[in-house]
């Protein structure tokens, strides 16, 4: 089977149901941004240090990346068509539990932090911003047609999780967080 089909050469693509839509359609932007977020997470994971200490985090992200794929499938399925995979409130709760577990080990925030630090942490910050964009795109689609409410919630929590993971990676690798300096201070 060839990887290229040439069916998109005129600026259209197929949704899960086979319906053809422009490649700039809001649904395509939404699921395409989820794909981009998934790739950004993969890059961040590739930058983690080697060792068993990181296996639990990698395991959580295996679940997260699978769920992002499922969200993409939901967003690529037109309203009224059956969805093969769905995101649920239990998936959102899973992320909340992971956030709480890591956040409990971090110092409280007293100021904004600047993205950066360890290369993996910086990459998780980039992934966070891509997920925020995916969330905005999913909200846009949800204003036009029915979208599973758990999709938007999941993307919102995922960006929070990525923020906490970036902070946690910096702490685990001994990198100090860089805080935003208020205007007029050193």
N, CA, C and O of each residue as an XYZ file, in Angstrom:
744
protein
N       0.842     -1.176      0.000
C       0.000      0.000      0.000
C       0.889      1.242      0.000
O       1.820      1.350      0.798
N       0.597      2.160     -0.888
C       1.384      3.385     -0.970
C       0.939      4.383      0.097
O      -0.229      4.422      0.481
N       1.880      5.178      0.561
C       1.586      6.183      1.585
C       0.834      7.372      0.992
O       0.081      8.045      1.696
N       1.030      7.625     -0.273
C       0.342      8.761     -0.886
C      -0.838      8.274     -1.711
O      -0.773      7.240     -2.376
N      -1.924      9.050     -1.651
C      -3.143      8.673     -2.375
C      -3.481      9.656     -3.489
O      -4.252      9.335     -4.394
N      -2.911     10.837     -3.424
C      -3.166     11.925     -4.362
C      -4.585     12.482     -4.248
O      -4.961     13.380     -5.001
N      -5.375     11.953     -3.309
C      -6.760     12.415     -3.171
C      -6.855     13.804     -2.548
O      -7.902     14.446     -2.627
N      -5.788     14.266     -1.937
C      -5.796     15.588     -1.321
C      -5.115     16.659     -2.141
O      -4.919     17.777     -1.664
N      -4.756     16.339     -3.349
C      -3.988     17.272     -4.178
C      -4.753     18.531     -4.556
O      -4.149     19.513     -4.987
N      -6.059     18.517     -4.403
C      -6.862     19.696     -4.763
C      -7.369     20.433     -3.531
O      -8.320     21.211     -3.612
N      -6.723     20.184     -2.378
C      -7.052     20.949     -1.182
C      -8.220     20.425     -0.376
O      -8.793     21.152      0.436
N      -8.577     19.176     -0.591
C      -9.645     18.565      0.193
C      -9.126     17.306      0.865
O      -8.131     16.716      0.443
N      -9.828     16.906      1.929
C      -9.502     15.677      2.640
C     -10.807     15.014      3.050
O     -11.875     15.619      2.961
N     -10.716     13.787      3.494
C     -11.907     13.046      3.922
C     -11.973     12.977      5.434
O     -10.968     12.738      6.105
N     -13.178     13.190      5.965
C     -13.426     12.922      7.373
C     -13.601     11.416      7.543
O     -13.600     10.674      6.561
N     -13.750     10.970      8.775
C     -13.853      9.539      9.053
C     -14.979      8.894      8.243
O     -14.858      7.741      7.830
N     -16.056      9.616      8.016
C     -17.214      9.058      7.310
C     -17.045      9.033      5.802
O     -17.890      8.487      5.094
N     -15.960      9.619      5.301
C     -15.745      9.698      3.867
C     -16.195     11.009      3.251
O     -15.947     11.258      2.072
N     -16.859     11.856      4.041
C     -17.283     13.165      3.562
C     -16.045     13.993      3.239
O     -15.120     14.067      4.049
N     -16.020     14.615      2.067
C     -14.887     15.453      1.645
C     -15.104     16.877      2.151
O     -16.195     17.435      2.027
N     -14.050     17.451      2.720
C     -14.094     18.827      3.226
C     -12.796     19.531      2.840
O     -11.788     18.875      2.576
N     -12.818     20.872      2.807
C     -11.569     21.599      2.543
C     -10.547     21.339      3.656
O     -10.917     21.161      4.816
N      -9.293     21.319      3.301
C      -8.248     21.074      4.293
C      -8.142     22.184      5.328
O      -7.523     22.001      6.377
N      -8.744     23.340      5.038
C      -8.725     24.432      6.011
C      -9.988     24.457      6.870
O     -10.182     25.395      7.643
N     -10.847     23.448      6.752
C     -12.070     23.377      7.553
C     -11.712     23.348      9.033
O     -10.659     22.839      9.417
N     -12.597     23.897      9.858
C     -12.335     23.985     11.291
C     -12.094     22.615     11.923
O     -11.223     22.483     12.782
N     -12.841     21.605     11.519
C     -12.620     20.250     12.054
C     -11.217     19.757     11.711
O     -10.535     19.171     12.552
N     -10.798     19.992     10.491
C      -9.473     19.541     10.060
C      -8.391     20.290     10.846
O      -7.399     19.697     11.268
N      -8.594     21.593     11.037
C      -7.649     22.372     11.858
C      -7.585     21.808     13.281
O      -6.507     21.710     13.867
N      -8.738     21.440     13.829
C      -8.778     20.939     15.205
C      -8.057     19.601     15.337
O      -7.199     19.439     16.205
N      -8.405     18.635     14.471
C      -7.737     17.337     14.638
C      -6.290     17.393     14.163
O      -5.452     16.639     14.658
N      -5.985     18.268     13.218
C      -4.598     18.439     12.791
C      -3.735     19.029     13.902
O      -2.564     18.679     14.045
N      -4.323     19.924     14.683
C      -3.581     20.512     15.801
C      -3.376     19.483     16.911
O      -2.359     19.521     17.604
N      -4.320     18.573     17.087
C      -4.116     17.473     18.042
C      -2.964     16.585     17.589
O      -2.165     16.135     18.411
N      -2.874     16.332     16.296
C      -1.771     15.546     15.749
C      -0.444     16.267     15.988
O       0.553     15.650     16.363
N      -0.450     17.576     15.767
C       0.752     18.374     16.021
C       1.145     18.298     17.500
O       2.324     18.156     17.825
N       0.159     18.393     18.386
C       0.426     18.295     19.825
C       1.017     16.934     20.173
O       1.945     16.835     20.975
N       0.471     15.892     19.565
C       0.973     14.540     19.815
C       2.437     14.421     19.398
O       3.240     13.799     20.094
N       2.774     15.017     18.264
C       4.165     14.999     17.805
C       5.068     15.807     18.733
O       6.202     15.410     19.001
N       4.568     16.936     19.219
C       5.357     17.756     20.149
C       5.612     16.991     21.448
O       6.698     17.082     22.021
N       4.627     16.251     21.905
C       4.821     15.428     23.103
C       5.859     14.340     22.823
O       6.722     14.076     23.660
N       5.778     13.715     21.660
C       6.769     12.700     21.295
C       8.184     13.254     21.293
O       9.120     12.596     21.745
N       8.332     14.471     20.781
C       9.645     15.112     20.798
C      10.112     15.343     22.238
O      11.261     15.058     22.575
N       9.224     15.855     23.074
C       9.585     16.104     24.475
C      10.016     14.805     25.157
O      11.011     14.780     25.881
N       9.271     13.740     24.924
C       9.629     12.447     25.525
C      10.991     11.972     25.054
O      11.740     11.376     25.829
N      11.323     12.226     23.798
C      12.616     11.781     23.273
C      13.777     12.527     23.918
O      14.919     12.072     23.858
N      13.494     13.660     24.527
C      14.538     14.471     25.163
C      14.726     14.156     26.647
O      15.638     14.681     27.285
N      13.857     13.294     27.199
C      14.018     12.907     28.603
C      15.312     12.127     28.783
O      15.754     11.429     27.870
N      15.912     12.245     29.948
C      17.108     11.441     30.217
C      16.775      9.945     30.159
O      15.623      9.546     30.332
N      17.785      9.143     29.918
C      17.607      7.697     29.947
C      17.476      7.246     31.391
O      17.902      7.944     32.311
N      16.895      6.095     31.581
C      16.837      5.507     32.919
C      15.433      5.151     33.353
O      14.442      5.698     32.869
N      15.385      4.215     34.283
C      14.111      3.722     34.788
C      13.324      4.776     35.545
O      12.103      4.663     35.651
N      13.974      5.781     36.065
C      13.282      6.817     36.830
C      12.215      7.531     36.006
O      11.303      8.146     36.559
N      12.333      7.448     34.695
C      11.416      8.163     33.806
C      10.337      7.256     33.220
O       9.474      7.718     32.473
N      10.385      5.953     33.560
C       9.457      4.996     32.951
C       8.001      5.263     33.303
O       7.124      5.114     32.452
N       7.731      5.656     34.545
C       6.339      5.922     34.934
C       5.778      7.089     34.123
O       4.644      7.031     33.647
N       6.571      8.144     33.968
C       6.126      9.286     33.175
C       5.890      8.878     31.726
O       4.899      9.275     31.114
N       6.801      8.088     31.187
C       6.625      7.602     29.809
C       5.343      6.774     29.675
O       4.649      6.854     28.662
N       5.040      5.986     30.698
C       3.817      5.185     30.681
C       2.565      6.049     30.680
O       1.605      5.760     29.965
N       2.576      7.104     31.478
C       1.434      8.026     31.493
C       1.283      8.661     30.116
O       0.171      8.788     29.605
N       2.380      9.050     29.528
C       2.294      9.699     28.215
C       1.901      8.729     27.108
O       1.373      9.155     26.081
N       2.146      7.440     27.293
C       1.639      6.479     26.308
C       0.105      6.543     26.289
O      -0.518      6.515     25.228
N      -0.483      6.630     27.482
C      -1.941      6.773     27.597
C      -2.378      8.104     26.994
O      -3.332      8.152     26.218
N      -1.686      9.179     27.347
C      -2.045     10.521     26.867
C      -1.979     10.590     25.346
O      -2.898     11.111     24.714
N      -0.922     10.082     24.759
C      -0.793     10.149     23.309
C      -1.878      9.317     22.616
O      -2.381      9.700     21.560
N      -2.227      8.196     23.209
C      -3.323      7.390     22.668
C      -4.632      8.167     22.745
O      -5.411      8.166     21.792
N      -4.878      8.827     23.872
C      -6.104      9.620     24.034
C      -6.131     10.788     23.056
O      -7.196     11.125     22.537
N      -4.991     11.411     22.793
C      -4.951     12.488     21.796
C      -5.314     11.958     20.413
O      -5.987     12.637     19.637
N      -4.872     10.759     20.115
C      -5.248     10.123     18.844
C      -6.765      9.922     18.804
O      -7.405     10.169     17.782
N      -7.330      9.473     19.924
C      -8.778      9.280     20.003
C      -9.523     10.605     19.840
O     -10.561     10.656     19.179
N      -9.001     11.674     20.437
C      -9.627     12.991     20.281
C      -9.600     13.391     18.813
O     -10.588     13.901     18.286
N      -8.481     13.163     18.161
C      -8.397     13.469     16.735
C      -9.453     12.714     15.950
O     -10.074     13.266     15.043
N      -9.657     11.452     16.298
C     -10.679     10.648     15.615
C     -12.074     11.203     15.885
O     -12.911     11.256     14.983
N     -12.323     11.616     17.122
C     -13.632     12.210     17.432
C     -13.847     13.488     16.623
O     -14.924     13.710     16.069
N     -12.814     14.320     16.562
C     -12.944     15.583     15.842
C     -13.021     15.377     14.329
O     -13.531     16.237     13.611
N     -12.520     14.248     13.848
C     -12.568     13.948     12.411
C     -13.859     13.241     12.014
O     -14.056     12.896     10.849
N     -14.729     13.030     12.986
C     -15.999     12.357     12.726
C     -17.118     13.391     12.719
O     -17.348     14.054     13.730
N     -17.816     13.541     11.596
C     -18.891     14.531     11.525
C     -20.019     14.226     12.508
O     -20.251     13.079     12.893
N     -20.700     15.283     12.892
C     -21.831     15.170     13.805
C     -22.836     14.148     13.280
O     -23.160     14.128     12.092
N     -23.320     13.306     14.182
C     -24.321     12.324     13.811
C     -23.762     10.998     13.336
O     -24.518     10.044     13.148
N     -22.461     10.916     13.138
C     -21.834      9.661     12.695
C     -21.273      8.935     13.921
O     -20.878      9.585     14.889
N     -21.230      7.614     13.896
C     -20.685      6.877     15.042
C     -19.184      7.129     15.207
O     -18.440      7.225     14.232
N     -18.767      7.232     16.463
C     -17.357      7.482     16.794
C     -16.767      6.190     17.338
O     -17.327      5.569     18.241
N     -15.635      5.797     16.780
C     -14.979      4.562     17.205
C     -14.402      4.640     18.606
O     -14.484      3.676     19.366
N     -13.826      5.767     18.951
C     -13.240      5.956     20.283
C     -13.815      7.238     20.857
O     -14.011      8.215     20.134
N     -14.083      7.236     22.137
C     -14.576      8.463     22.762
C     -13.774      8.772     24.017
O     -13.271      7.882     24.703
N     -13.678     10.050     24.285
C     -13.046     10.538     25.503
C     -14.144     10.699     26.547
O     -15.258     11.116     26.229
N     -13.824     10.364     27.798
C     -14.827     10.412     28.857
C     -14.347     11.285     30.015
O     -13.188     11.697     30.071
N     -15.263     11.550     30.927
C     -14.900     12.289     32.129
C     -13.880     11.512     32.965
O     -13.105     12.116     33.708
N     -13.872     10.187     32.853
C     -12.867      9.383     33.559
C     -11.468      9.666     33.013
O     -10.495      9.649     33.766
N     -11.365      9.922     31.724
C     -10.074     10.286     31.135
C      -9.595     11.631     31.685
O      -8.409     11.814     31.957
N     -10.527     12.562     31.845
C     -10.201     13.868     32.421
C      -9.745     13.687     33.865
O      -8.770     14.301     34.297
N     -10.451     12.846     34.602
C     -10.101     12.584     36.000
C      -8.709     11.969     36.115
O      -7.958     12.302     37.032
N      -8.362     11.075     35.194
C      -7.025     10.479     35.173
C      -5.967     11.578     35.108
O      -4.990     11.546     35.857
N      -6.159     12.545     34.217
C      -5.196     13.646     34.107
C      -5.152     14.467     35.390
O      -4.074     14.855     35.839
N      -6.306     14.732     35.979
C      -6.335     15.505     37.224
C      -5.551     14.807     38.325
O      -4.824     15.451     39.082
N      -5.699     13.487     38.414
C      -4.944     12.721     39.414
C      -3.447     12.797     39.152
O      -2.661     12.922     40.091
N      -3.042     12.724     37.890
C      -1.618     12.822     37.547
C      -1.082     14.223     37.846
O       0.047     14.373     38.312
N      -1.891     15.243     37.577
C      -1.494     16.622     37.896
C      -1.271     16.745     39.390
O      -0.233     17.240     39.829
N      -2.245     16.295     40.175
C      -2.154     16.420     41.638
C      -0.947     15.668     42.193
O      -0.284     16.142     43.116
N      -0.664     14.490     41.624
C       0.462     13.684     42.108
C       1.791     14.420     41.899
O       2.612     14.479     42.814
N       2.006     14.977     40.712
C       3.268     15.682     40.447
C       3.313     17.038     41.138
O       4.344     17.436     41.681
N       2.188     17.743     41.113
C       2.158     19.092     41.690
C       2.448     19.069     43.184
O       3.021     20.019     43.717
N       2.061     17.996     43.865
C       2.309     17.872     45.309
C       3.795     17.825     45.625
O       4.188     18.087     46.762
N       4.633     17.496     44.641
C       6.076     17.399     44.872
C       6.812     18.687     44.520
O       8.023     18.787     44.715
N       6.072     19.684     43.995
C       6.702     20.921     43.511
C       6.479     22.077     44.475
O       5.473     22.114     45.184
N       7.411     23.017     44.502
C       7.167     24.210     45.325
C       5.997     25.009     44.747
O       5.799     25.039     43.532
N       5.229     25.652     45.617
C       4.104     26.445     45.108
C       4.597     27.583     44.220
O       5.689     28.116     44.418
N       3.784     27.939     43.253
C       4.126     29.059     42.372
C       3.787     30.370     43.059
O       2.706     30.528     43.627
N       4.717     31.299     43.000
C       4.453     32.633     43.543
C       4.581     33.695     42.460
O       4.306     34.871     42.696
N       4.998     33.276     41.278
C       5.203     34.192     40.176
C       5.103     33.379     38.879
O       5.188     32.151     38.899
N       4.925     34.067     37.772
C       4.949     33.377     36.488
C       6.348     32.844     36.232
O       7.339     33.451     36.640
N       6.423     31.701     35.549
C       7.735     31.180     35.170
C       7.877     31.262     33.658
O       6.900     31.214     32.910
N       9.111     31.385     33.242
C       9.411     31.431     31.822
C       9.670     30.005     31.322
O      10.381     29.245     31.980
N       9.112     29.636     30.184
C       9.365     28.300     29.649
C      10.853     28.116     29.365
O      11.515     29.020     28.854
N      11.359     26.958     29.696
C      12.767     26.679     29.433
C      13.295     25.644     30.394
O      12.551     24.802     30.897
N      14.591     25.715     30.645
C      15.243     24.770     31.530
C      15.815     23.602     30.747
O      16.429     23.784     29.696
N      15.607     22.408     31.266
C      16.068     21.194     30.594
C      15.400     21.128     29.216
O      14.251     21.546     29.075
N      16.104     20.607     28.192
C      15.495     20.523     26.856
C      14.139     19.806     26.846
O      13.233     20.218     26.121
N      13.990     18.752     27.632
C      12.696     18.065     27.683
C      11.624     18.959     28.285
O      10.496     18.994     27.793
N      11.967     19.680     29.341
C      11.004     20.595     29.970
C      10.583     21.681     28.993
O       9.398     21.999     28.884
N      11.542     22.245     28.288
C      11.225     23.277     27.300
C      10.306     22.715     26.216
O       9.383     23.393     25.764
N      10.562     21.478     25.804
C       9.724     20.849     24.780
C       8.322     20.561     25.316
O       7.349     20.661     24.568
N       8.200     20.205     26.593
C       6.863     20.020     27.176
C       6.106     21.349     27.212
O       4.887     21.371     27.043
N       6.817     22.449     27.428
C       6.163     23.770     27.361
C       5.662     24.054     25.940
O       4.565     24.584     25.764
N       6.449     23.706     24.941
C       5.997     23.893     23.556
C       4.752     23.032     23.311
O       3.779     23.502     22.723
N       4.784     21.793     23.753
C       3.627     20.902     23.599
C       2.408     21.506     24.295
O       1.294     21.419     23.777
N       2.607     22.111     25.451
C       1.509     22.750     26.191
C       0.843     23.827     25.347
O      -0.384     23.914     25.305
N       1.638     24.639     24.681
C       1.052     25.719     23.883
C       0.329     25.180     22.651
O      -0.666     25.758     22.214
N       0.817     24.089     22.095
C       0.133     23.469     20.956
C      -1.197     22.876     21.419
O      -2.199     22.978     20.712
N      -1.213     22.258     22.600
C      -2.464     21.719     23.136
C      -3.459     22.848     23.395
O      -4.654     22.685     23.151
N      -2.979     23.985     23.886
C      -3.885     25.133     24.092
C      -4.521     25.551     22.765
O      -5.706     25.881     22.716
N      -3.741     25.536     21.707
C      -4.288     25.880     20.390
C      -5.303     24.823     19.940
O      -6.349     25.161     19.387
N      -4.993     23.553     20.179
C      -5.942     22.481     19.846
C      -7.249     22.679     20.612
O      -8.333     22.469     20.068
N      -7.139     23.080     21.862
C      -8.338     23.342     22.671
C      -9.161     24.474     22.052
O     -10.382     24.365     21.935
N      -8.492     25.558     21.657
C      -9.223     26.679     21.028
C      -9.913     26.227     19.746
O     -11.046     26.624     19.474
N      -9.234     25.402     18.962
C      -9.826     24.898     17.714
C     -11.020     23.988     18.013
O     -12.035     24.057     17.320
N     -10.908     23.138     19.034
C     -12.015     22.252     19.404
C     -13.212     23.057     19.902
O     -14.358     22.714     19.610
N     -12.947     24.126     20.651
C     -14.036     24.998     21.111
C     -14.723     25.629     19.908
O     -15.950     25.719     19.876
N     -13.958     26.064     18.929
C     -14.535     26.653     17.720
C     -15.468     25.657     17.026
O     -16.581     26.011     16.637
N     -15.016     24.427     16.875
C     -15.854     23.400     16.247
C     -17.108     23.164     17.092
O     -18.201     22.990     16.554
N     -16.942     23.159     18.424
C     -18.092     22.899     19.305
C     -19.135     24.008     19.241
O     -20.292     23.785     19.598
N     -18.748     25.189     18.795
C     -19.701     26.289     18.630
C     -20.494     26.148     17.326
O     -21.519     26.802     17.138
N     -20.008     25.292     16.437
C     -20.651     25.103     15.137
C     -21.471     23.823     15.074
O     -22.519     23.787     14.430
N     -21.005     22.781     15.735
C     -21.710     21.505     15.747
C     -21.387     20.772     17.036
O     -20.504     21.171     17.796
N     -22.112     19.702     17.265
C     -21.968     18.945     18.508
C     -20.569     18.324     18.612
O     -20.104     17.655     17.690
N     -19.907     18.561     19.755
C     -18.624     17.936     20.072
C     -18.724     17.406     21.497
O     -19.249     18.086     22.378
N     -18.238     16.234     21.718
C     -18.194     15.639     23.051
C     -17.534     16.631     24.011
O     -16.386     17.025     23.803
N     -18.257     17.035     25.063
C     -17.741     18.015     26.021
C     -16.467     17.572     26.713
O     -15.658     18.406     27.120
N     -16.280     16.265     26.850
C     -15.066     15.771     27.505
C     -13.821     16.060     26.674
O     -12.719     16.114     27.220
N     -13.977     16.248     25.368
C     -12.829     16.553     24.507
C     -12.201     17.881     24.919
O     -10.988     17.960     25.110
N     -13.013     18.916     25.057
C     -12.500     20.235     25.428
C     -11.922     20.192     26.842
O     -10.863     20.765     27.100
N     -12.613     19.516     27.754
C     -12.102     19.395     29.131
C     -10.749     18.685     29.145
O      -9.825     19.110     29.839
N     -10.639     17.607     28.378
C      -9.397     16.841     28.347
C      -8.245     17.702     27.835
O      -7.157     17.697     28.412
N      -8.481     18.431     26.765
C      -7.418     19.286     26.223
C      -7.026     20.368     27.226
O      -5.849     20.705     27.355
N      -8.012     20.909     27.933
C      -7.712     21.917     28.946
C      -6.841     21.329     30.048
O      -5.844     21.938     30.436
N      -7.203     20.151     30.561
C      -6.404     19.519     31.608
C      -5.054     19.085     31.089
O      -4.062     19.146     31.815
N      -4.998     18.645     29.835
C      -3.719     18.204     29.286
C      -2.718     19.344     29.256
O      -1.540     19.141     29.549
N      -3.166     20.532     28.909
C      -2.219     21.655     28.912
C      -1.746     21.942     30.337
O      -0.580     22.282     30.540
N      -2.630     21.811     31.321
C      -2.211     21.971     32.724
C      -1.212     20.887     33.106
O      -0.215     21.162     33.775
N      -1.478     19.659     32.682
C      -0.576     18.559     32.987
C       0.803     18.790     32.379
O       1.821     18.553     33.030
N       0.835     19.244     31.149
C       2.125     19.504     30.490
C       2.905     20.601     31.208
O       4.131     20.533     31.288
N       2.212     21.604     31.727
C       2.867     22.657     32.505
C       3.513     22.054     33.752
O       4.675     22.327     34.055
N       2.748     21.235     34.465
C       3.271     20.623     35.689
C       4.418     19.666     35.359
O       5.413     19.621     36.082
N       4.287     18.910     34.286
C       5.364     17.994     33.888
C       6.641     18.772     33.575
O       7.729     18.354     33.971
N       6.521     19.889     32.874
C       7.705     20.704     32.566
C       8.388     21.161     33.853
O       9.612     21.093     33.969
N       7.595     21.625     34.816
C       8.175     22.044     36.102
C       8.839     20.858     36.796
O       9.936     20.987     37.339
N       8.176     19.709     36.779
C       8.682     18.521     37.453
C       9.980     18.031     36.814
O      10.918     17.651     37.515
N      10.029     18.040     35.490
C      11.253     17.624     34.790
C      12.404     18.554     35.169
O      13.515     18.087     35.418
N      12.156     19.843     35.216
C      13.218     20.772     35.618
C      13.704     20.467     37.028
O      14.908     20.485     37.285
N      12.783     20.188     37.943
C      13.203     19.877     39.308
C      13.983     18.573     39.361
O      15.015     18.489     40.027
N      13.489     17.551     38.658
C      14.143     16.240     38.676
C      15.520     16.272     38.025
O      16.380     15.460     38.367
N      15.742     17.187     37.101
C      17.041     17.275     36.421
C      17.926     18.363     37.025
O      19.008     18.640     36.509
N      17.473     18.978     38.110
C      18.281     19.978     38.799
C      18.320     21.341     38.114
O      19.222     22.137     38.377
N      17.374     21.615     37.256
C      17.317     22.914     36.580
C      16.414     23.863     37.350
O      15.293     23.506     37.711
N      16.895     25.054     37.599
C      16.100     26.060     38.321
C      15.078     26.677     37.380
O      15.343     26.883     36.196
N      13.915     26.963     37.924
C      12.900     27.665     37.143
C      13.283     29.131     37.038
O      13.756     29.743     37.995
N      13.069     29.670     35.862
C      13.316     31.096     35.648
C      11.989     31.830     35.820
O      11.024     31.584     35.095
N      11.964     32.727     36.785
C      10.739     33.471     37.081
C      10.708     34.769     36.290
O      11.741     35.387     36.033
N       9.516     35.161     35.916
C       9.297     36.413     35.235
C       9.618     37.544     36.199
O       9.146     37.543     37.336
N      10.410     38.500     35.758
C      10.722     39.646     36.605
C       9.682     40.722     36.362
O       9.341     41.047     35.225
N       9.192     41.261     37.460
C       8.244     42.361     37.372
C       8.968     43.596     36.829
O      10.160     43.780     37.074
N       8.260     44.416     36.112
C       8.862     45.639     35.581
C       9.329     46.507     36.756
O       8.602     46.700     37.730
N      10.518     47.007     36.645
C      11.077     47.876     37.674
C      11.862     47.129     38.735
O      12.362     47.747     39.675
N      11.985     45.799     38.609
C      12.789     45.034     39.559
C      13.947     44.397     38.827
O      13.937     44.307     37.599
N      14.937     43.958     39.563
C      16.096     43.304     38.959
C      15.864     41.834     38.792
O      16.739     41.123     38.297
